[in-house]
Coordinates of C-alpha atoms (C1' of nucleotides) in Angstrom, one line a residue:
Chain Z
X20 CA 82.4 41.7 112.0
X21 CA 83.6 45.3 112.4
X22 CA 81.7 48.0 111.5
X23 CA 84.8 50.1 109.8
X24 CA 83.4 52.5 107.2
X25 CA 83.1 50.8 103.5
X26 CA 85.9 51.7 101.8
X27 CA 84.4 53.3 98.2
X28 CA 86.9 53.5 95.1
X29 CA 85.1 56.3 92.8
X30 CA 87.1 56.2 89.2
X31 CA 85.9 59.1 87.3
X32 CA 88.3 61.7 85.1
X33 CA 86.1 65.0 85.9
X34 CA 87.7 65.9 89.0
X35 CA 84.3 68.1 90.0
X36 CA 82.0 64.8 89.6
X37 CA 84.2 62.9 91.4
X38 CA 84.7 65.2 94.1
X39 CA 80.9 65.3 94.4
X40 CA 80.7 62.1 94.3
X41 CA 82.7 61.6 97.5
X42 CA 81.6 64.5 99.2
X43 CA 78.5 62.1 99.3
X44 CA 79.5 59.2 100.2
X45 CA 81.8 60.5 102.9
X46 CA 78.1 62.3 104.3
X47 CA 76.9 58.7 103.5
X48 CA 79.6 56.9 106.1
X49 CA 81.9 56.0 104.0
X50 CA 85.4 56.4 103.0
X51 CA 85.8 57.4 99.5
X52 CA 89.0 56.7 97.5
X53 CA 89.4 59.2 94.3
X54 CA 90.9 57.7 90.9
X55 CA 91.4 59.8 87.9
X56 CA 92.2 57.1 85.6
X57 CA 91.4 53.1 85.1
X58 CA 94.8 52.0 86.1
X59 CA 95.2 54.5 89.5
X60 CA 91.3 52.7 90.2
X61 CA 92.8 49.1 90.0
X62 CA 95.7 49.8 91.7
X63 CA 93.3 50.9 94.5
X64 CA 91.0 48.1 94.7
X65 CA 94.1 46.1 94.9
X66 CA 95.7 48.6 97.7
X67 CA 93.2 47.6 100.3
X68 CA 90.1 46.5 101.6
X69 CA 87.4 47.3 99.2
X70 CA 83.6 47.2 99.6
X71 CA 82.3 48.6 96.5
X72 CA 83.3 51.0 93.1
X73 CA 81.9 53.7 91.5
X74 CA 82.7 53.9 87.8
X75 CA 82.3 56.4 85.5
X76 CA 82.2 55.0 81.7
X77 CA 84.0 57.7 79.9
X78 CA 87.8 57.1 80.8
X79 CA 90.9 58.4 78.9
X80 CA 93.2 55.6 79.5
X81 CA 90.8 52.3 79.4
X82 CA 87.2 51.8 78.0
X83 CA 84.6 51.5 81.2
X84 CA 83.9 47.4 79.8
X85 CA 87.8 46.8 79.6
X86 CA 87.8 48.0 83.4
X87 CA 84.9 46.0 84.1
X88 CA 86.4 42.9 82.4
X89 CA 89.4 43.4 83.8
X90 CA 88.5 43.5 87.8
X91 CA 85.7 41.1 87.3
X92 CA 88.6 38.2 86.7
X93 CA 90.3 38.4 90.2
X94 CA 87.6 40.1 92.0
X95 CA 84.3 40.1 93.1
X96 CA 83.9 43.5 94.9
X97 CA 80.3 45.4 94.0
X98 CA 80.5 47.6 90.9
X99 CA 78.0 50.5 90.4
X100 CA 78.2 52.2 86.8
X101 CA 77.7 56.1 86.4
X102 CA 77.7 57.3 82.9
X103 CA 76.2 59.9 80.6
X104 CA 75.7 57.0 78.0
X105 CA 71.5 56.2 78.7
X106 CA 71.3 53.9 75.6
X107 CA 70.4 50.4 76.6
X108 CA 73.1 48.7 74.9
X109 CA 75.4 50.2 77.2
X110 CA 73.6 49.4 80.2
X111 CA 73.1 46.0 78.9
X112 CA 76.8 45.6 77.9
X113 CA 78.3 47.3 81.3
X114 CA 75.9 45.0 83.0
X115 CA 76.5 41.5 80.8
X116 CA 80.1 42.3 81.4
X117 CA 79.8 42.0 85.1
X118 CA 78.8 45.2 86.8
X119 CA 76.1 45.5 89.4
X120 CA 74.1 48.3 88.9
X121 CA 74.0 51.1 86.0
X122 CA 72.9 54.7 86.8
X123 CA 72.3 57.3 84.2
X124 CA 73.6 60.7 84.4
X125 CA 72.3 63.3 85.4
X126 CA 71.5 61.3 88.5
X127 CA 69.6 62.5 91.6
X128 CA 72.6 61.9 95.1
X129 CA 69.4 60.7 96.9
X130 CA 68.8 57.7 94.2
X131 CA 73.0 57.7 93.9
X132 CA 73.3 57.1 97.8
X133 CA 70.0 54.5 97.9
X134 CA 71.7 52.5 95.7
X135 CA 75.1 52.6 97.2
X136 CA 73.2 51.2 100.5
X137 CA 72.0 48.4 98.8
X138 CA 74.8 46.7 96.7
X139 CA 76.6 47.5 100.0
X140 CA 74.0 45.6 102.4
X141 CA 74.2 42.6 99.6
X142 CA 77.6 42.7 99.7
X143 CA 77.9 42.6 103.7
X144 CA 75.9 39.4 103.3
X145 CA 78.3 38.3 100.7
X146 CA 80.7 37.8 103.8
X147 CA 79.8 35.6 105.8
X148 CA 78.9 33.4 102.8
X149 CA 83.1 32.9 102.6
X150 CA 84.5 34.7 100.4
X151 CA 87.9 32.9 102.0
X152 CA 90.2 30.4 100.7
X153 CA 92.1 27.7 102.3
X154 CA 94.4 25.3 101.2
X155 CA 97.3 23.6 103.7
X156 CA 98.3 25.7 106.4
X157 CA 97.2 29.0 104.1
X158 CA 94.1 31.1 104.6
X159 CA 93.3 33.8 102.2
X160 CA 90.5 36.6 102.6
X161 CA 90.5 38.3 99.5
X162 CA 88.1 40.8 100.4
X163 CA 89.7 41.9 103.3
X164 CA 93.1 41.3 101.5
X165 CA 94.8 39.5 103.9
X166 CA 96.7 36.1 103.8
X167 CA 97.8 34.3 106.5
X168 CA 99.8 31.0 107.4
X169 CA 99.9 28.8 110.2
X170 CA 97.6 31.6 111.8
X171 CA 100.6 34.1 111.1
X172 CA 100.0 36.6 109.0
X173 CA 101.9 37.5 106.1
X174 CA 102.7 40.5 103.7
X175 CA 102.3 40.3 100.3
X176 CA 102.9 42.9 97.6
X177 CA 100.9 44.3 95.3
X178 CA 102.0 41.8 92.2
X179 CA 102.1 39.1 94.3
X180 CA 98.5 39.3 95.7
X181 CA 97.0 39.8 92.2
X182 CA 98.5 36.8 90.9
X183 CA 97.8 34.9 93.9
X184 CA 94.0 36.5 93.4
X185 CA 93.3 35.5 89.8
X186 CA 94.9 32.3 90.5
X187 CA 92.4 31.3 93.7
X188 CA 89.3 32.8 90.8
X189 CA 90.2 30.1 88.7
X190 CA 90.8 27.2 91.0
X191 CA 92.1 23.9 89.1
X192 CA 91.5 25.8 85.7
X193 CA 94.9 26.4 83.8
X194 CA 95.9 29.7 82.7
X195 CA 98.4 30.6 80.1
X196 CA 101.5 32.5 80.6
X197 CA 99.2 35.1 78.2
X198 CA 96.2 35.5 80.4
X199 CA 98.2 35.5 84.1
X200 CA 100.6 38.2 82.3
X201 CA 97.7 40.7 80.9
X202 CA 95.8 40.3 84.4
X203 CA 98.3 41.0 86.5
X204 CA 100.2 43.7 84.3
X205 CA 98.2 44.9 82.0
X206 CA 97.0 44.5 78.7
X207 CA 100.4 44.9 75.9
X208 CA 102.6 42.6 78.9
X209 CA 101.4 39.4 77.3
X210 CA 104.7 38.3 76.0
X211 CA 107.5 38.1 78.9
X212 CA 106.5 35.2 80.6
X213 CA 110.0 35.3 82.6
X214 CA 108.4 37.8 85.0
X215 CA 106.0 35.1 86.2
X216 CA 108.5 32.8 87.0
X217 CA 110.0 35.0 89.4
X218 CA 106.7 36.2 90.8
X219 CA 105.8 32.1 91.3
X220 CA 108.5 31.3 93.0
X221 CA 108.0 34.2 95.3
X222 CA 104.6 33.2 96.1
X223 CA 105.3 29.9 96.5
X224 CA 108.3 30.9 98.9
X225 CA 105.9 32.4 101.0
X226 CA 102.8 29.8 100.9
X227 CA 104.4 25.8 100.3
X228 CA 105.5 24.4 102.8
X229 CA 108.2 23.0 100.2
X230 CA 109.1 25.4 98.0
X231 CA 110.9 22.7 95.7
X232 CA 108.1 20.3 95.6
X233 CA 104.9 22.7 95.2
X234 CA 101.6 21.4 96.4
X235 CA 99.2 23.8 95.2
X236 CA 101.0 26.5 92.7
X237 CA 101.7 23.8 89.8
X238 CA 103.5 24.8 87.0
X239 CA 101.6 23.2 83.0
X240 CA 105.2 23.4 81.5
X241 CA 104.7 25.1 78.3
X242 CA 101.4 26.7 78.8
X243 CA 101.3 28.2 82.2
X244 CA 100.1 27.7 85.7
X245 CA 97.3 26.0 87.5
X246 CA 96.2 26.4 91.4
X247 CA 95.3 23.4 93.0
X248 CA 93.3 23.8 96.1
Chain O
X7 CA 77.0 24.5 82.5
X8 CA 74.0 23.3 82.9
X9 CA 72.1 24.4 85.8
X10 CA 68.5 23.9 86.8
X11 CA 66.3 27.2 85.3
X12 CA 66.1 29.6 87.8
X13 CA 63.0 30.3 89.1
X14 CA 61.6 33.7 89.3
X15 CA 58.2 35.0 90.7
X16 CA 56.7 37.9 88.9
X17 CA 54.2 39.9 91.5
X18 CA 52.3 42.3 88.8
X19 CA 48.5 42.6 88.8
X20 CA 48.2 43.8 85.2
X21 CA 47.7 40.4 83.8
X22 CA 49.7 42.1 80.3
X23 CA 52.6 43.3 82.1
X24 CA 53.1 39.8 83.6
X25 CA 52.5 37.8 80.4
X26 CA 54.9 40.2 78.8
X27 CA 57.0 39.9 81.7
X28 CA 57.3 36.5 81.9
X29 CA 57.5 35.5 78.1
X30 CA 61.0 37.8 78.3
X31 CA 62.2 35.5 80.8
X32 CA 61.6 32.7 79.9
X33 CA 63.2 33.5 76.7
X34 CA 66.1 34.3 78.9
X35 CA 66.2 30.7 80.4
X36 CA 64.6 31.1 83.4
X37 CA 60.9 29.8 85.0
X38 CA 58.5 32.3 85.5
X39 CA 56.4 32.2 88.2
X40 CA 53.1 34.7 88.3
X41 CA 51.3 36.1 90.9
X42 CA 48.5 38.9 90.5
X43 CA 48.6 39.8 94.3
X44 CA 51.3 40.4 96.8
X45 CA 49.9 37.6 98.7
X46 CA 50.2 34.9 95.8
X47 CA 53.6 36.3 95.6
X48 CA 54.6 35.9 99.3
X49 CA 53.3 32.4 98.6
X50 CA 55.0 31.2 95.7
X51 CA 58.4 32.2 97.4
X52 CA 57.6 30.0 100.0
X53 CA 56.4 27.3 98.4
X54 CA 60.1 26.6 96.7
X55 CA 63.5 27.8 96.2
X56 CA 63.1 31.1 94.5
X57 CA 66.1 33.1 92.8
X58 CA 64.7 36.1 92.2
X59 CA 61.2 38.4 92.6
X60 CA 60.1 41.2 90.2
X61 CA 57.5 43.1 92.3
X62 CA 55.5 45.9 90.8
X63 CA 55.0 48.2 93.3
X64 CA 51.2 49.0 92.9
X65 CA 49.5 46.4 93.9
X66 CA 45.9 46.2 94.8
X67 CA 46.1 44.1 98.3
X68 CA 49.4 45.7 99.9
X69 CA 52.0 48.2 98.7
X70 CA 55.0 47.0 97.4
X71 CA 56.6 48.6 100.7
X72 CA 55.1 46.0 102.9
X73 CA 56.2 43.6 100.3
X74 CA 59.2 43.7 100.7
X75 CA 59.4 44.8 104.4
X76 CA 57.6 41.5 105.2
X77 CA 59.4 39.3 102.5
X78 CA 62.6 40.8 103.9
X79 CA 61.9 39.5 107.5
X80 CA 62.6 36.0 107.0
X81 CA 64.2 36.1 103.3
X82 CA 67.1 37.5 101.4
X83 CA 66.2 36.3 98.5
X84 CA 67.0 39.6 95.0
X85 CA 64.4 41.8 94.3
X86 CA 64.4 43.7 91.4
X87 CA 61.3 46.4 91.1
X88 CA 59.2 47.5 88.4
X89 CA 57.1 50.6 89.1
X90 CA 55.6 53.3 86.8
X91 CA 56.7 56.1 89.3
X92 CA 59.8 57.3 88.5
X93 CA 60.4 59.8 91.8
X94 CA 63.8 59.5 93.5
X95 CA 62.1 59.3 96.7
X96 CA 60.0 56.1 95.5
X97 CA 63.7 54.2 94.3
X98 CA 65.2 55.5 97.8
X99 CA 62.2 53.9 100.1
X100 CA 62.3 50.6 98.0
X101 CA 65.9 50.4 97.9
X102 CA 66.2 51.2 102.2
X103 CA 63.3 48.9 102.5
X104 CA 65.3 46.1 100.9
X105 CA 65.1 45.9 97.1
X106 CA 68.4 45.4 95.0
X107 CA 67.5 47.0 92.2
X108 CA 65.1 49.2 90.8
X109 CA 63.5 49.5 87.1
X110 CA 60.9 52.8 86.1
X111 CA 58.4 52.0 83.6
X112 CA 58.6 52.2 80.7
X113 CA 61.6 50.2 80.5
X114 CA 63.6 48.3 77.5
X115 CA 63.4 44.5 77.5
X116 CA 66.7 44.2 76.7
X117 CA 67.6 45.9 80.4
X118 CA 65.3 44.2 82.2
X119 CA 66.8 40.9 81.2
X120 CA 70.1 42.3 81.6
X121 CA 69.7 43.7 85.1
X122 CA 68.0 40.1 85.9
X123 CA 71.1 38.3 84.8
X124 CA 72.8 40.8 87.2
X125 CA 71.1 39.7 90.3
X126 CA 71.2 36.5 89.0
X127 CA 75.1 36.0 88.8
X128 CA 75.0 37.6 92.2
X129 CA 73.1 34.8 94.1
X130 CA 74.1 32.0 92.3
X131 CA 76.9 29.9 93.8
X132 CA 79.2 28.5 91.3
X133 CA 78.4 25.3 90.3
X134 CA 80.2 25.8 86.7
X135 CA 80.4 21.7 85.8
X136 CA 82.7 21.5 82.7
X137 CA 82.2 19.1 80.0
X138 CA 84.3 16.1 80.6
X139 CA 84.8 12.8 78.5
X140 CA 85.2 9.6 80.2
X141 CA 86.4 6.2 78.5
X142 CA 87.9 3.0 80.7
X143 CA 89.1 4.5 84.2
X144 CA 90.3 7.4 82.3
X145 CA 87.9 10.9 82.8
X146 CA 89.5 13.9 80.6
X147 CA 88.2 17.4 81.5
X148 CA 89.3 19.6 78.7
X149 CA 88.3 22.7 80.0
X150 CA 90.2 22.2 83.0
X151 CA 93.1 20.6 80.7
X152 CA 93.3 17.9 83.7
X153 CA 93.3 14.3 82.9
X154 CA 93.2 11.4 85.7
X155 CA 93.1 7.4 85.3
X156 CA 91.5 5.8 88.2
X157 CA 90.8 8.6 90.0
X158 CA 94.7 9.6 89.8
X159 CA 95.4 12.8 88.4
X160 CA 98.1 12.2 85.5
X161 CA 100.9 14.7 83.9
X162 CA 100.6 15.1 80.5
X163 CA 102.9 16.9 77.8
X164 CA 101.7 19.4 75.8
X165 CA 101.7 17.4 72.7
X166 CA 100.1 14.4 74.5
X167 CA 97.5 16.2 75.5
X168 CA 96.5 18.2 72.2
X169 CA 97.0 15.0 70.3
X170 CA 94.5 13.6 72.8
X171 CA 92.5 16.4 72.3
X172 CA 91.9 16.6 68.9
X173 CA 91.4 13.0 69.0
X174 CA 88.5 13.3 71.9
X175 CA 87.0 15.9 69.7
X176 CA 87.0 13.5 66.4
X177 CA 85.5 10.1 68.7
X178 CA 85.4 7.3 66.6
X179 CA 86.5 9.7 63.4
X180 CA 89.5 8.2 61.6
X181 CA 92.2 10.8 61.4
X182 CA 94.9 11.0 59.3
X183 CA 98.4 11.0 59.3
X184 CA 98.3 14.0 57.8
X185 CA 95.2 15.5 59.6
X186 CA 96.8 14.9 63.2
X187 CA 100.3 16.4 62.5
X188 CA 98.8 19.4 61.4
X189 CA 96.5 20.0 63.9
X190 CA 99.1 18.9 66.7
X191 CA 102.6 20.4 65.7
X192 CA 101.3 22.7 62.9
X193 CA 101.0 23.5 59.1
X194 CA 104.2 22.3 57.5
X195 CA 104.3 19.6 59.5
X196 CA 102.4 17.5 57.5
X197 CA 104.4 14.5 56.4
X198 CA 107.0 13.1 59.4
X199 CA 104.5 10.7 60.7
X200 CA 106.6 8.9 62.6
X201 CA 106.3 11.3 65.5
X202 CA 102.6 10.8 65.8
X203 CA 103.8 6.8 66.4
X204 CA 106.0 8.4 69.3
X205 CA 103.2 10.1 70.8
X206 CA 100.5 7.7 70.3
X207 CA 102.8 5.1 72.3
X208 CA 103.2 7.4 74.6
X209 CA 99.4 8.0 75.5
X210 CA 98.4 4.4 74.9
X211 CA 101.4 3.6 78.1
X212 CA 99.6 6.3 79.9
X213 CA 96.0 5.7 79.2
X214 CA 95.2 2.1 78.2
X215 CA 95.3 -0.8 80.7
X216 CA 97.3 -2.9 78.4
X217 CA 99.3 -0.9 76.3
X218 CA 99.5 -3.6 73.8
X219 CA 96.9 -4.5 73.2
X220 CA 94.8 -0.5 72.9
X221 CA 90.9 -0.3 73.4
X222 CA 90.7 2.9 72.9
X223 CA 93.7 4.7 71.0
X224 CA 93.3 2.3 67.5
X225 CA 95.6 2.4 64.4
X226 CA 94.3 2.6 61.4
X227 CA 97.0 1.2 59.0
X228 CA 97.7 2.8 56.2
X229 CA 95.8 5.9 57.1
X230 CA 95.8 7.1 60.6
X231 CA 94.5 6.5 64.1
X232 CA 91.2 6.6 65.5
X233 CA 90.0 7.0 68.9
X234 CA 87.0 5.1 70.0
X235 CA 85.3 5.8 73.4
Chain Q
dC30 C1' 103.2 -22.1 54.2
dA31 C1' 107.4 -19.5 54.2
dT32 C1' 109.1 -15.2 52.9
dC33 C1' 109.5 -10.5 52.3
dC34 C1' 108.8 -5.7 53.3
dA35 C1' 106.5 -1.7 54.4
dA36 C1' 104.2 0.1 58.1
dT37 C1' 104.2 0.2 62.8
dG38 C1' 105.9 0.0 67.7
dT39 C1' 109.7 0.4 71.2
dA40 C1' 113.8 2.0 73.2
dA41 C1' 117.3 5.0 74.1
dA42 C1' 120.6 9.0 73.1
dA43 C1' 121.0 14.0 71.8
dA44 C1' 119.4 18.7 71.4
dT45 C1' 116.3 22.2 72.5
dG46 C1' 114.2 25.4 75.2
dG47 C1' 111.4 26.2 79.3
dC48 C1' 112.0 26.7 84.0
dG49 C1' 113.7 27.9 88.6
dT50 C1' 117.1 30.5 91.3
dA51 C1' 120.1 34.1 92.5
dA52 C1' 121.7 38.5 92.3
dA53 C1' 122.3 43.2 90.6
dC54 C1' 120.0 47.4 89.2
dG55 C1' 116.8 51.4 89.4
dC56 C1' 113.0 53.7 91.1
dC57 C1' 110.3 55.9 94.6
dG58 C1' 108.4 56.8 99.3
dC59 C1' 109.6 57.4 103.9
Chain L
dG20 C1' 120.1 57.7 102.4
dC21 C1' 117.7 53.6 103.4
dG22 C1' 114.5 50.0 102.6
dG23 C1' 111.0 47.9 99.9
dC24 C1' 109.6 46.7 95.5
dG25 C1' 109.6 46.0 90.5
dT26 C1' 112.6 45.2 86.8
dT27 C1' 116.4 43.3 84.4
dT28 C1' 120.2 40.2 83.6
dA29 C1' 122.7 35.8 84.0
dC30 C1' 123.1 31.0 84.5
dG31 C1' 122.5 26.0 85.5
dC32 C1' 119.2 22.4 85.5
dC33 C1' 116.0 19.3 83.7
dA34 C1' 111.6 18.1 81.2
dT35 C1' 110.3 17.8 76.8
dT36 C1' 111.1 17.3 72.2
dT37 C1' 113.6 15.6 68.5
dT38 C1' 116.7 12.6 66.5
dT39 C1' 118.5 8.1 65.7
dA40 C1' 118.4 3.2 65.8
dC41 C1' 116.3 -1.2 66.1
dA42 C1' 112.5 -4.7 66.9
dT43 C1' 107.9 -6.2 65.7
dT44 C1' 103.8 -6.7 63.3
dG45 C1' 100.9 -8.2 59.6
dG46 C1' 99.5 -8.7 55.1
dA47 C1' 100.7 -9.7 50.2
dT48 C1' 102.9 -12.8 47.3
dG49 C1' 104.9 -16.7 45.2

DNA sequence: CATCCAATGTAAAAATGGCGTAAACGCCGC
DNA sequence: GCGGCGTTTACGCCATTTTTACATTGGATG
């Protein structure tokens, strides 16, 4: 295990908070990544390697619980909450929903950082507790983003990994065209099913071993797609 | 799902705070375990498999430092503390020491509970056991929409399986004519009947051991079918 | 008991629409 | 501009559904 610097994604629209926010973590060790909005902060958690996000409530584009409900379906990566919001029905909702740890503003950095270094420390234990799937001659680390085969590994893009993630988070469960669509594009792309077709037989170009006769990416005609480990 | 109650010690020497303490959880599900002292507590996590600890940090025989310095040594198990100082450099020591979470006094139920569930869904390993329905060599996981006969996972249609579900979900009901169309291709599809014998045939080939003679998939003549487990 | 007939079961064509594949297009970063 | 990637368009195949046709059951009736 490398001790690379965590890899922070802090989503927050006030570019002064979240500039101070990574001015401390990046004192703290780590390597802050800044996101303005909810879709630039998914697209970052996606981009690479992540160990933990910062997330600020109050976003223009998405509400804070969409986010949360959103990453929580493909991913497992530690979520700490900022927010100006100190009622308990948004900590209990933010928490419910599947984030980590909830931090009122105005926040002290020292209690900030504390708590960075302890969802972190869980989460390095997380690791070796395999966070890594297998199935034939395909190994996936999801936290570290990176798929291999037959020891080779191999690049996939961005769409391509998220469906691949949501569908290893649901093992042997079927999900409609629907849900696939709205987690790997977005919510309003629930109808055209046609781009997962293409996107499946991507995936399973790179992972079966035959392509035509899929082993593990198996398609529920008329409802959707199920992952068979 | 139906896992065991998790089981949570509750170190707090103000015998109020952990009644109070404890009635909350177990509300929540889970199986309080009290300790007045911190060497009760040590205790009681050894003496079974503990998900979580609630410390208070003032404690009459050791501070809640040591606590968790010494539980730390030899266990990982979540701590989540409960302390009437509210000082950042309190949260920072507890947290470095080893806590994963940290609660001032006073605090709302609702977020202790919330922040428990948390920690909770943290350490837990998923051990989600859907409901399933079994009848002859034939098991039926709805959830999973997989159905298998002898241990050999089967293909259904999508009608096959939602007339098979509706009929799993109405065991031993007699449904109509009328009742299944409706609920299998529709409203308005209420009267062509003669699909449903189609269908029906269609199951009985796949899931009864003598297709002829059905133990399982019944008719009811003159009014409908009827599924008997 | 034989017969009839309506309801049911079986089998096989025909039509529908979902699915997979390929290729062209456009956008953006390098 | 070039290459990678997401999007769009086009098309053939085939599973599924629907339609159609025919055999079988079983109970009522005379």
């Amino acid at each position: 295990m490398s001790d690379a610097k965590p890899r922070v994604i802090v989503v927050e629209d006030e570019p002064q908070i979240r500039r101070f926010v990574s001015d401390a973590l990046r004192r703290e060790g780590c390597t802050p990544i800044q996101a303005g909005t909810a879709q630039q902060g998914l697209d970052e958690v996606v981009a690479g390697k992540t160990d933990l996000v910062v997330l600020d409530l109050g976003l223009p584009d998405m509400s804070g619980i969409e986010f949360i409900r959103d990453l929580r379906t493909w991913s497992r990566v530690p979520i700490l909450i900022l927010s100006a919001r100190s009622g308990e029905q948004d900590k209990i909702a933010a928490l419910d929903t599947g984030a980590d740890d909830y931090l009122a503003k105005p926040f002290g950095v020292g209690e900030l950082l504390a708590r960075v270094r302890a969802l972190l420390r869980r989460h390095r234990e997380d690791d070796d507790a395999s966070p890594h799937h297998r199935f034939g001659d395909v190994e996936a680390d999801l936290s570290r983003r990176i798929v291999s085969r037959a020891g080779q590994e191999l690049h996939l893009t961005q769409i391509e990994y998220r469906l691949l993630a949501v569908m290893l988070a649901n093992s042997s469960k079927v999900l409609t065209h629907r849900h696939l669509m709205q987690e790997v594009w977005g919510p309003g792309h629930g109808e055209q099913a046609h781009y997962l077709r293409i996107y499946v037989a991507r995936l399973r170009q790179k992972l079966e071993s035959d392509p035509t006769q899929p082993q593990h990416i198996l398609t529920e005609t008329g409802v959707g797609y199920r992952f068979q480990p």
